[in-house]
XYZ file of C-alpha atoms in Angstrom:
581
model
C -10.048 14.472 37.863
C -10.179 15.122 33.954
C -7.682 13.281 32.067
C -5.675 15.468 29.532
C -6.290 14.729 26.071
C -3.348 14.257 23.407
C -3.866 14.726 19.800
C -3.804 11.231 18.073
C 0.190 10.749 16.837
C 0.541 9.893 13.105
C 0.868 6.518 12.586
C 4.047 6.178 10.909
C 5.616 9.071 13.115
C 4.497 6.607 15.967
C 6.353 3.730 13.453
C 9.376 5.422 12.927
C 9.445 6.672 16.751
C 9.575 2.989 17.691
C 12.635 2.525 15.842
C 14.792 5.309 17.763
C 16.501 2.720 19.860
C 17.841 0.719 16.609
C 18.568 4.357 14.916
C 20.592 4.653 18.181
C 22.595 1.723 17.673
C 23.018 2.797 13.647
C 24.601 6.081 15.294
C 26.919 4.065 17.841
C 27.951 2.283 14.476
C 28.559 5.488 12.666
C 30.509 7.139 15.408
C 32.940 4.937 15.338
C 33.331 4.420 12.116
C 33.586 8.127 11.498
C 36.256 8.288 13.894
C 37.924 5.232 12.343
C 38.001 7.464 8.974
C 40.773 9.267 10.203
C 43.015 6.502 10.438
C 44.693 7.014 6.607
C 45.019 10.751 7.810
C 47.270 9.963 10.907
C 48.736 7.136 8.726
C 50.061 9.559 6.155
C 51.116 11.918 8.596
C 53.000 9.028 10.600
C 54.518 7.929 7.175
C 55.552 10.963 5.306
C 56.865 12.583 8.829
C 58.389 10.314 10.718
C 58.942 7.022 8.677
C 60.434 9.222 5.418
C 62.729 11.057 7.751
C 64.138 8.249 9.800
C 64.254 5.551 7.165
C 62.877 3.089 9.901
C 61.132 0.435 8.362
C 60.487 -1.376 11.582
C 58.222 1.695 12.605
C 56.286 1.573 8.777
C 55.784 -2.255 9.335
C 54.075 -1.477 12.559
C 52.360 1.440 11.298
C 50.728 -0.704 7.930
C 49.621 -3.488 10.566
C 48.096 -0.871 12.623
C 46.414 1.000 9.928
C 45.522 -2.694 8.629
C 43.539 -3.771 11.554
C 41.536 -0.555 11.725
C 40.611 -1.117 8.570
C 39.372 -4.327 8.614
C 37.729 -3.200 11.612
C 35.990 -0.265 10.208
C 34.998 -2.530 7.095
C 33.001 -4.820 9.678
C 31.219 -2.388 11.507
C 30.185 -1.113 7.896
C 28.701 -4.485 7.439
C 26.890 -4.946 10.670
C 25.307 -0.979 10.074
C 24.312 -1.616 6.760
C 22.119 -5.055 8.162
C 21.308 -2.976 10.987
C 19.807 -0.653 8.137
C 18.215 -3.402 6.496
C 16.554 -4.703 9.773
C 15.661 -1.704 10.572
C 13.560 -1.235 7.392
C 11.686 -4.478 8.062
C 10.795 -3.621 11.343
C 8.812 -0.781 9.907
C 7.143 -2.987 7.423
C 6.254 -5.082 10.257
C 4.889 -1.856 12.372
C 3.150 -0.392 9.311
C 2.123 -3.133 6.947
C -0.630 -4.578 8.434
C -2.744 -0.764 8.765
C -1.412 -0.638 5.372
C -2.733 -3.603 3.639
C -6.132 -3.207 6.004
C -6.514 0.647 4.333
C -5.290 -0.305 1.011
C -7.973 -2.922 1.259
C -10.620 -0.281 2.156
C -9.565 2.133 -0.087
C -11.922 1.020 -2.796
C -15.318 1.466 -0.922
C -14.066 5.169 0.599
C -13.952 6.333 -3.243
C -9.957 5.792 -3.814
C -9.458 5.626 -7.726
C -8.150 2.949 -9.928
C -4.550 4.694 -10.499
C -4.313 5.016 -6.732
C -5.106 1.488 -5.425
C -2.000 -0.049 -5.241
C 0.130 3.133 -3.841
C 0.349 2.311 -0.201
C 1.906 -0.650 -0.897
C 4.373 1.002 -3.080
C 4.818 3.854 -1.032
C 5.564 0.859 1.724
C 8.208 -0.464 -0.344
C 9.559 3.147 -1.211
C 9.762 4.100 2.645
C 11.321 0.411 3.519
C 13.513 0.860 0.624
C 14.692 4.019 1.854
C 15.721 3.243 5.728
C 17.281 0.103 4.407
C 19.756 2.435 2.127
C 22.323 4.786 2.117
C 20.206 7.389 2.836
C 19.874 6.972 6.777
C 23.987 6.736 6.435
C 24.121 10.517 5.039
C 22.172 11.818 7.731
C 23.549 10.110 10.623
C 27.139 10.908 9.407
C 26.367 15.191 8.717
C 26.925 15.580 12.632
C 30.051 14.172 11.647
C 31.306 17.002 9.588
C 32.667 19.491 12.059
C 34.810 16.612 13.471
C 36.631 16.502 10.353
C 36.881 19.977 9.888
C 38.288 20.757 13.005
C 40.979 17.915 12.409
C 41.541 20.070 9.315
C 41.753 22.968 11.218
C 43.975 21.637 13.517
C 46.453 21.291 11.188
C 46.476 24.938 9.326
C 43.360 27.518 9.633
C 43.749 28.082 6.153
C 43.267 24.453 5.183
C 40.261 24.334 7.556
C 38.412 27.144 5.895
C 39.288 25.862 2.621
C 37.053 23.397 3.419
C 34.341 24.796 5.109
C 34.108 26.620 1.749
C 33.704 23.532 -0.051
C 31.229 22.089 2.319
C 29.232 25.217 1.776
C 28.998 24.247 -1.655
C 27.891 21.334 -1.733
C 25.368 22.313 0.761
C 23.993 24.886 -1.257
C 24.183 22.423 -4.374
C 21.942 20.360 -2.410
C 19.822 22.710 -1.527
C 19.384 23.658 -5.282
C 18.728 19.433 -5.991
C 15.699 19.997 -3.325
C 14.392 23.116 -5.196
C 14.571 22.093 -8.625
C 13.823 18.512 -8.464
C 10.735 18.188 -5.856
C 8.245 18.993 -8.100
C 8.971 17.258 -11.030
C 9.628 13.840 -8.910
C 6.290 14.097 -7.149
C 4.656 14.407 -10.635
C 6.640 11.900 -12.814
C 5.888 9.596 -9.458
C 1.748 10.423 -10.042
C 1.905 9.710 -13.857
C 4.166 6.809 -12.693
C 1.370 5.612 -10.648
C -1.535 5.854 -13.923
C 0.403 4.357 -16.393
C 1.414 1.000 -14.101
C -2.314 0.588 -13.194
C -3.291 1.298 -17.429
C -1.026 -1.503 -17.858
C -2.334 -3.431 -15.475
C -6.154 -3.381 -16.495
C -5.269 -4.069 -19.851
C -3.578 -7.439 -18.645
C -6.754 -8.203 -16.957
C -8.476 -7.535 -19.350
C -6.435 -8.742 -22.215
C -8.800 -11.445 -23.705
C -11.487 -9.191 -24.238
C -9.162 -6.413 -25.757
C -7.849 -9.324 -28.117
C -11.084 -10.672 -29.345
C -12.648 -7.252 -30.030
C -9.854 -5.632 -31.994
C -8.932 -2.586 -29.712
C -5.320 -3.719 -28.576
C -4.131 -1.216 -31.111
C -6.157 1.208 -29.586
C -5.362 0.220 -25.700
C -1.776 0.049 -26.619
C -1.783 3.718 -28.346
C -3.395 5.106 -24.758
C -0.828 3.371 -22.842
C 1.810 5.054 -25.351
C 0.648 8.430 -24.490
C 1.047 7.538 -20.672
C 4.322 6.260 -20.792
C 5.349 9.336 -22.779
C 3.533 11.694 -20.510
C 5.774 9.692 -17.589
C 8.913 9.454 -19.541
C 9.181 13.413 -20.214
C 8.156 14.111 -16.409
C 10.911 11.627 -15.228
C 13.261 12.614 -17.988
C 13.077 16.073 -17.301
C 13.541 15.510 -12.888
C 16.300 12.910 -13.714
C 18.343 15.625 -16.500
C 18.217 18.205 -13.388
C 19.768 15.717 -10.607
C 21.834 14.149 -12.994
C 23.799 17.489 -13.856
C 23.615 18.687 -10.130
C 25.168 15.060 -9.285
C 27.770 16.196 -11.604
C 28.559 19.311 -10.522
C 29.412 18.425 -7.510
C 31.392 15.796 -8.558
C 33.316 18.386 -10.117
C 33.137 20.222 -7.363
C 34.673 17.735 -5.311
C 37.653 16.879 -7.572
C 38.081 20.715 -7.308
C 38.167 21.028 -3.748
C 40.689 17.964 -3.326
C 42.732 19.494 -5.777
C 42.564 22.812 -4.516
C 43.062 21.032 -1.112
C 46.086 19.641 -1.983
C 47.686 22.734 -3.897
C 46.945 24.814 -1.212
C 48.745 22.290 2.035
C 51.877 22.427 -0.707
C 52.038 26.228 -0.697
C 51.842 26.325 3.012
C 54.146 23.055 2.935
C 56.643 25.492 0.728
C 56.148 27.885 3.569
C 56.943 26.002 5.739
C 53.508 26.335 7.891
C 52.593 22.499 7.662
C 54.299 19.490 7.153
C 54.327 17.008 3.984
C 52.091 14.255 5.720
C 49.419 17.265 6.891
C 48.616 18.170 3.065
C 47.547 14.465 2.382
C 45.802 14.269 5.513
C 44.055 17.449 5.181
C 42.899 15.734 1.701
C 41.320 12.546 3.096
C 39.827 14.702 5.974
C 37.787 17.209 3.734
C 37.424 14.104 1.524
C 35.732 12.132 4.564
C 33.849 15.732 5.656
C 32.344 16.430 2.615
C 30.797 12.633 1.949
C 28.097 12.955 3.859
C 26.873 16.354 1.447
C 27.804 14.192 -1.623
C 25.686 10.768 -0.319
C 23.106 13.432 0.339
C 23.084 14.507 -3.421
C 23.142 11.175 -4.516
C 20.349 10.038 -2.360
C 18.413 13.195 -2.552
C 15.657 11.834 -5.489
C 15.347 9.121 -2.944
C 14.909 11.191 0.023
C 12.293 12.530 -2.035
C 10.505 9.848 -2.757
C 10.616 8.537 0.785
C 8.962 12.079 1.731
C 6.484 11.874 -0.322
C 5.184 8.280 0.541
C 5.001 9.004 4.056
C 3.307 11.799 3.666
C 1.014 9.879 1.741
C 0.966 7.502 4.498
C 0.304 9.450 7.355
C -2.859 10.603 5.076
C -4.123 7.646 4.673
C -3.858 5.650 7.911
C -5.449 9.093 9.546
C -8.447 7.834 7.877
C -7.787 4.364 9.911
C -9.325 5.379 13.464
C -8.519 2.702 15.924
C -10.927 2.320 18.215
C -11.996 -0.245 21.309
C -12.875 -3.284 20.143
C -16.488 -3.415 20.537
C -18.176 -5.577 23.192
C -18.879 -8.875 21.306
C -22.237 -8.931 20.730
C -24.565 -12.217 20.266
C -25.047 -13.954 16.842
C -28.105 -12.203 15.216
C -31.157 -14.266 15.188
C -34.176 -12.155 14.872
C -34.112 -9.589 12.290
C -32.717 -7.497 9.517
C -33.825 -3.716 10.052
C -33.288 -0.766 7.630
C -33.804 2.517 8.122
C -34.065 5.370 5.934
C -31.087 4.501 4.415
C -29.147 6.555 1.586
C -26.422 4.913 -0.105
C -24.266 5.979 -2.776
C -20.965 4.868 -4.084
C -17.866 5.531 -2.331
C -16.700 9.343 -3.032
C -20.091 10.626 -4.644
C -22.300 13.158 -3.026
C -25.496 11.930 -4.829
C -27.256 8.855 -3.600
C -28.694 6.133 -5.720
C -30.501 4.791 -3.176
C -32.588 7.319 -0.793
C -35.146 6.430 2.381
C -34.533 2.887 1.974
C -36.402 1.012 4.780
C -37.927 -2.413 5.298
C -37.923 -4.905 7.877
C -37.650 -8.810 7.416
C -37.681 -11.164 10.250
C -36.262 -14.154 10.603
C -36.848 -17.477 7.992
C -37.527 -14.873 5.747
C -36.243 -14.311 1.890
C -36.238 -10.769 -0.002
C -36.128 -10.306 -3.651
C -35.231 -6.970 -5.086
C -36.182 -6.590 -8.318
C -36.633 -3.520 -10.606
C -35.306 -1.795 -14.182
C -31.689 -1.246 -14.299
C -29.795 1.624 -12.282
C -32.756 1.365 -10.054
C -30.135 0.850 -6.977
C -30.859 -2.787 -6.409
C -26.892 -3.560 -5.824
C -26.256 -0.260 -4.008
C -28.796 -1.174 -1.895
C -27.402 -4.643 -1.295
C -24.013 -2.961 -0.932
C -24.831 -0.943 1.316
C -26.407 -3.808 3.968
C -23.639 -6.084 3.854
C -20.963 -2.488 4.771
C -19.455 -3.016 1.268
C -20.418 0.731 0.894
C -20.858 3.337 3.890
C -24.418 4.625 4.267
C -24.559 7.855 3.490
C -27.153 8.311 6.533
C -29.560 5.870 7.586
C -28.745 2.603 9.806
C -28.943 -1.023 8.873
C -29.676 -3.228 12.193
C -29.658 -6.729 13.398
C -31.502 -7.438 16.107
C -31.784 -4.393 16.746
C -27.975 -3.448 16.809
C -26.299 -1.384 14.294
C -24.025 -3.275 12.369
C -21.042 -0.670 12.970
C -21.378 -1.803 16.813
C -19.730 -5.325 15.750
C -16.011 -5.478 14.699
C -15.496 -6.472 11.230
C -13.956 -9.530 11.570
C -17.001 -10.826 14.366
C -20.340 -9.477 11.496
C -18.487 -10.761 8.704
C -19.115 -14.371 10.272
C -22.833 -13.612 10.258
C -23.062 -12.263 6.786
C -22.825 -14.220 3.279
C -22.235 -11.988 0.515
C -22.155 -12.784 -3.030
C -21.196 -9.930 -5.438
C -22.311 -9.327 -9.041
C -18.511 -9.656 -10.412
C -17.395 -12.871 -8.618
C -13.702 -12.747 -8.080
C -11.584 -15.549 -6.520
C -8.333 -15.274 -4.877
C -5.472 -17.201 -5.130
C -5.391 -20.607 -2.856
C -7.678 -23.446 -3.032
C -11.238 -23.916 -3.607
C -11.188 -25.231 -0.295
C -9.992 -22.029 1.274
C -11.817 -19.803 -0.650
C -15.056 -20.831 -0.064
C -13.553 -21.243 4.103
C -12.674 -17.270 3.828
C -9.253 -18.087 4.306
C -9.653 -19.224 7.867
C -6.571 -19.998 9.996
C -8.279 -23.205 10.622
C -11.315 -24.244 8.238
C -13.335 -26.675 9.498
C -13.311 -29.111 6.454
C -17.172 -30.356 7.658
C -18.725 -26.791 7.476
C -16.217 -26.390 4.036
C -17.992 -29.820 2.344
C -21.416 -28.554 3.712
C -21.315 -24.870 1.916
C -20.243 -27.334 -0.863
C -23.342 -29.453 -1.058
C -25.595 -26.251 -0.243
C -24.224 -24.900 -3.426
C -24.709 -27.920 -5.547
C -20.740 -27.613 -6.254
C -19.971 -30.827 -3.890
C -19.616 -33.460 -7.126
C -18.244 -30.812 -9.422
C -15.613 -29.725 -7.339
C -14.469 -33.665 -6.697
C -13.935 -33.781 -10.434
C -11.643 -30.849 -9.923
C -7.783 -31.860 -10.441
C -7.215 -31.535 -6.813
C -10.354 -31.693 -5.503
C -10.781 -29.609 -2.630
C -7.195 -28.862 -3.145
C -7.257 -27.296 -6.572
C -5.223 -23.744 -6.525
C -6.916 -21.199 -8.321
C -5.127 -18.439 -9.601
C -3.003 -17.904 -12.174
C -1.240 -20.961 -12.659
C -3.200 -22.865 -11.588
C -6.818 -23.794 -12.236
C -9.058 -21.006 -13.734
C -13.021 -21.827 -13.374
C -15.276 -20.974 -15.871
C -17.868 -17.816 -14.904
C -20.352 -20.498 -13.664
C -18.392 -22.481 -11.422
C -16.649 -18.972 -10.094
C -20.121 -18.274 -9.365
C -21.209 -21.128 -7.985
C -18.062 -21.290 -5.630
C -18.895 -18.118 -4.405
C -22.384 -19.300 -3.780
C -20.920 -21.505 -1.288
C -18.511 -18.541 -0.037
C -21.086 -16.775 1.101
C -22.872 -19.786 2.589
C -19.866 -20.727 5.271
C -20.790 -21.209 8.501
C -24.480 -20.658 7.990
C -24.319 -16.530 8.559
C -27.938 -15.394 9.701
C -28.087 -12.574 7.140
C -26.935 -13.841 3.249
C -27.306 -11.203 0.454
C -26.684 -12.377 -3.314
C -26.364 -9.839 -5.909
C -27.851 -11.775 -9.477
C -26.333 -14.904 -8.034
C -28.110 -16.759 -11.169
C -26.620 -14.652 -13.731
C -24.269 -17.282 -15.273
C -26.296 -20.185 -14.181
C -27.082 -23.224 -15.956
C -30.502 -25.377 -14.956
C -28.901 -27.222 -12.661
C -27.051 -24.346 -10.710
C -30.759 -22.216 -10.440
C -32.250 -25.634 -9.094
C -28.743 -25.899 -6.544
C -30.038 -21.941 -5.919
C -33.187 -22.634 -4.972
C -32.547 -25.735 -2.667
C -29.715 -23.128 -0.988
C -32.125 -20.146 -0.445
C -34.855 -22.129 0.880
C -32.133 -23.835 3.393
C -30.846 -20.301 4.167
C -35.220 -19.643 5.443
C -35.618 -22.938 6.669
C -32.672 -22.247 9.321
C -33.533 -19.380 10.530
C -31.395 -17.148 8.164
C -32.565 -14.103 6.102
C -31.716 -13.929 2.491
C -31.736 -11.087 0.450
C -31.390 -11.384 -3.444
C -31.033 -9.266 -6.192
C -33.147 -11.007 -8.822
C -31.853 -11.294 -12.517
C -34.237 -13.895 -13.232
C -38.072 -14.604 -12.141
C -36.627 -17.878 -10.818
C -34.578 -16.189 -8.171
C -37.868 -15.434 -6.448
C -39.306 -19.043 -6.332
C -37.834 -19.660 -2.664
C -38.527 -16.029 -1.468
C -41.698 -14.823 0.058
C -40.829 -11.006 -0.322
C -40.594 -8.704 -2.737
C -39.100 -5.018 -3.099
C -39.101 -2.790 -6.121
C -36.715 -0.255 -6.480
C -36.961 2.827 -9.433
C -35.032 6.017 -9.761
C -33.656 4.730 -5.915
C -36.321 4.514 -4.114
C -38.186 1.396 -2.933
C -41.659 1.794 -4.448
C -43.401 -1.189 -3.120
C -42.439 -3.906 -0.666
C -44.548 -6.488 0.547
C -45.438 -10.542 -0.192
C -44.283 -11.921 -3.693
C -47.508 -13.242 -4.205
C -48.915 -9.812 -3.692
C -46.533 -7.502 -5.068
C -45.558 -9.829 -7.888
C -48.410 -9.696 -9.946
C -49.066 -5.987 -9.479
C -46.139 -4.698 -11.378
C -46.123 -7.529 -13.983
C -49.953 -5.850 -14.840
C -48.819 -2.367 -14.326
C -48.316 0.418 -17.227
C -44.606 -0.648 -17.980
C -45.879 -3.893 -19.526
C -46.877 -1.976 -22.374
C -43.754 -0.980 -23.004
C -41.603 -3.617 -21.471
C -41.331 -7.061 -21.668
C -42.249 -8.777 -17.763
C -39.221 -10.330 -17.435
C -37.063 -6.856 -17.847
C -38.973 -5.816 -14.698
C -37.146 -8.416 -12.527
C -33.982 -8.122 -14.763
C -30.664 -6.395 -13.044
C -27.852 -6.182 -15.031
C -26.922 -2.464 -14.096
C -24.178 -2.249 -11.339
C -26.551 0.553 -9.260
């Protein structure tokens, strides 16, 4: 029998659906606490109509205590719904932010841009933010509003259409909030967005700014960002700030209006004195929800628009099986007709790419700059999806091991070494749950970095980050030499790992490649220097993205060193890489 497919549910649909049961409980809260809002209507009616006209002030005591105790009890149940609220909010961070983080880390290599990198986290805060608010409190009570208004009712028709009336305007003031504000809050959120992340890679980049004179410059484009912003969010916050008034004025309207009207039919004798007080409260207490609405509406907004955001980009986020685990790689590296490209583009810089190196053996890739040397690189370790081709081990596509299981056979060591903050000892162990401080100390001694991080404040306990220590480009380097050499992974690819090396760091190089062969491992290198390829019996040349020749170093080597771009370049720029292609 066929099984009946279901289109995949959103994500954060799925999230929110798992919170129905809590949003349950909110609505228990707000029931009767909606119900408890009536209490100062009976009380005035009690008061002005039965207390006034027999003078007892036995029956007001009793009344006060009454009134008194709901009120306390209604301020209590407030309480507990607005934790509820704020529970409720983390338990959606706790359903959501781990496919968020996991997407926001892999929005870089799917093409997402600068300005956008750090939005699903925001929009994660904005969509927290939100549940955990008033927000949730407006909609749960609207149901509410025909209770009220047939208390009103109940009292005089006329009083309860009054108020229908004035419900109806506030409704249709918030429906005019919704019109003219959505726009204009999605944008000035956008431009919000650009001139955060300007800001921010100025900061990182703040030394260099400094010591070249441009600050001026930098600080004149981040200017014209935050003005950009400021008239956006200027121009949404003038339109909700005069519908916010409005309807305050609307609402001191209606009570007044409210309350001359229940005197008229008071002078009439239709209603009593208590029911034109309590026919105040009552549209009072009806009408909130519209007002928290209008209030909370730019919110609302914002909350809209980051889960619509979010629902994009976990889409993206297939889960799948995990795959059957696989065993460690031990033979060989395979590529296939590989076309790589960065993340986003439609033109490859890397096209046919295929080779084949087997085990104990070491690849350089050298070749002029924006040959493709690093895309190619990039696109073997997964830091960059093929275009089309495969990359194999052993014969096994590397897409056919989880992420977590190939990243323990694979060392990679990118052109712009960046640490994260914790110790030296945990970033060269990955951040494992449990390093294993033997196979930490022996990546250390691979990498030549054993005595030099000893000499380290902390030792193997030095934080790095900011505040803490901040290694020079060498030893950043050098550190994550011995990164990418944890655990002894089978297949270790290093992307000009010499390029801020001193004589001793290309000898610790060396002595770390040839261990890599001697084990069994394959190493693949970018070369920036002819002394990358001293431990390496393989060479590949890349130009305009293709692999022109591939074969022995001793071989290939010699052939482009005496071929016709050595009389127009110098032999070394033929192993040189500094491009980022």
């Amino acid at each position: 029998m066929k099984s009946v497919s279901h289109p995949e549910a959103s994500p954060v649909r799925e999230a929110v659906r798992s919170l129905k049961s809590a949003f349950v409980a909110v609505g228990a809260f707000s029931a009767v606490i909606n119900i408890l809002y009536l209490t100062s209507s009976f009380y005035m009616i009690q008061v002005y109509d039965r207390v006034l006209m027999s003078r007892s002030v036995p029956t007001l005591v009793a009344l006060s205590v009454l009134a008194l105790g709901l009120f306390v009890v209604q301020g209590l149940l407030e309480t507990v719904r607005g934790r509820l609220l704020v529970r409720v909010g983390g338990r959606l961070d706790e359903a959501l932010g781990g496919r968020v983080y996991r997407a926001f880390l892999a929005m870089p290599p799917r093409g997402g841009r600068t300005e956008e990198s750090l939005q699903p986290v925001r929009d994660l805060d904005t969509a927290r933010g939100f549940i955990a608010g008033m927000g949730p409190v407006a909609i749960l009570d609207m149901p509410w509003m025909p209770f009220f208004l047939i208390f009103i009712f109940i009292l005089h028709p006329a009083l309860g259409w009054f108020a229908v009336f004035g419900g109806a305007s506030l409704i249709a003031l918030t429906w005019l909030t919704e019109r003219l504000t959505h726009d204009p809050t999605r944008k000035a959120g956008g431009l919000g967005g650009r001139r955060m992340n300007l800001a921010e890679m100025t900061r990182r980049n703040a030394e260099a700014v400094r010591a070249m004179g441009f600050v001026d410059r930098m600080t004149a484009r981040w200017l014209a960002a935050n003005a950009a912003y400021r008239e956006v969010q200027h121009g949404a916050t003038d339109v909700h700030v005069a519908l916010t008034a409005s309807s305050k004025v609307m609402r001191l309207v209606l009570q007044s209006g409210i309350l001359g009207l229940g005197a008229w039919l008071a002078v009439r004798g239709e209603v009593s004195a208590g029911a034109i007080f309590a026919s105040n409260i009552a549209m009072t207490r009806a009408l909130a929800p519209v007002d928290g609405a209008i209030a909370n509406w730019k919110s609302f907004i914002l909350f809209r628009e980051a889960t619509a955001r979010l629902e994009k980009l976990l889409s993206l986020e297939k889960d799948r099986p995990a795959p059957m685990p696989l065993p460690p790689p031990m033979r060989e590296l395979s590529v296939e007709g590989l076309h790589a490209g960065p993340p986003g583009s439609r033109t490859p810089f890397v096209r046919a790419a295929g080779f084949k190196l087997r085990a104990g053996q070491g690849l350089g890739v050298i070749g002029p700059s924006a040959s493709g040397k690093s895309t190619l690189v990039r696109a073997i370790v997964g830091a960059w999806p093929p275009m089309a081709g495969e990359v194999r081990l052993d014969g096994a596509m590397t897409d056919q091991w989880s992420p977590e299981a190939l990243g323990a056979h694979v060392g990679y060591l990118p052109q712009d070494v960046e640490l994260l903050e914790g110790t030296v000892a945990e970033n060269i162990a990955r951040f494992a749950d449990q390093p294993d401080a033997a196979a930490v100390i022996a990546a250390a001694r691979a990498a030549g970095i054993h005595e030099m991080i000893l000499e380290m404040p902390d030792g193997y306990d030095t934080q790095i980050g900011e505040g803490g220590f901040m290694p020079s480009g060498g030893q950043r380097q050098r550190i994550g030499l011995a990164r990418a050499l944890y655990g002894d992974p089978f297949l270790v690819v290093l992307d000009e790992p010499n390029s801020n090396l001193d004589a001793a760091g290309d000898a610790a190089l060396q002595n770390a490649l040839a261990a890599v062969r001697g084990r069994g491992g394959i190493a693949v290198v970018v070369a920036h220097r002819p002394s990358a390829l001293a431990s390496l019996d393989m060479v590949a040349v890349m130009a305009d993205g293709k692999i022109t020749q591939f074969g022995p170093r001793d071989e290939i080597l010699p052939t482009v060193l005496a071929g016709p771009a050595v009389a127009r370049t110098r032999p070394v720029d033929l192993v040189r890489g500094g491009g980022a292609a």
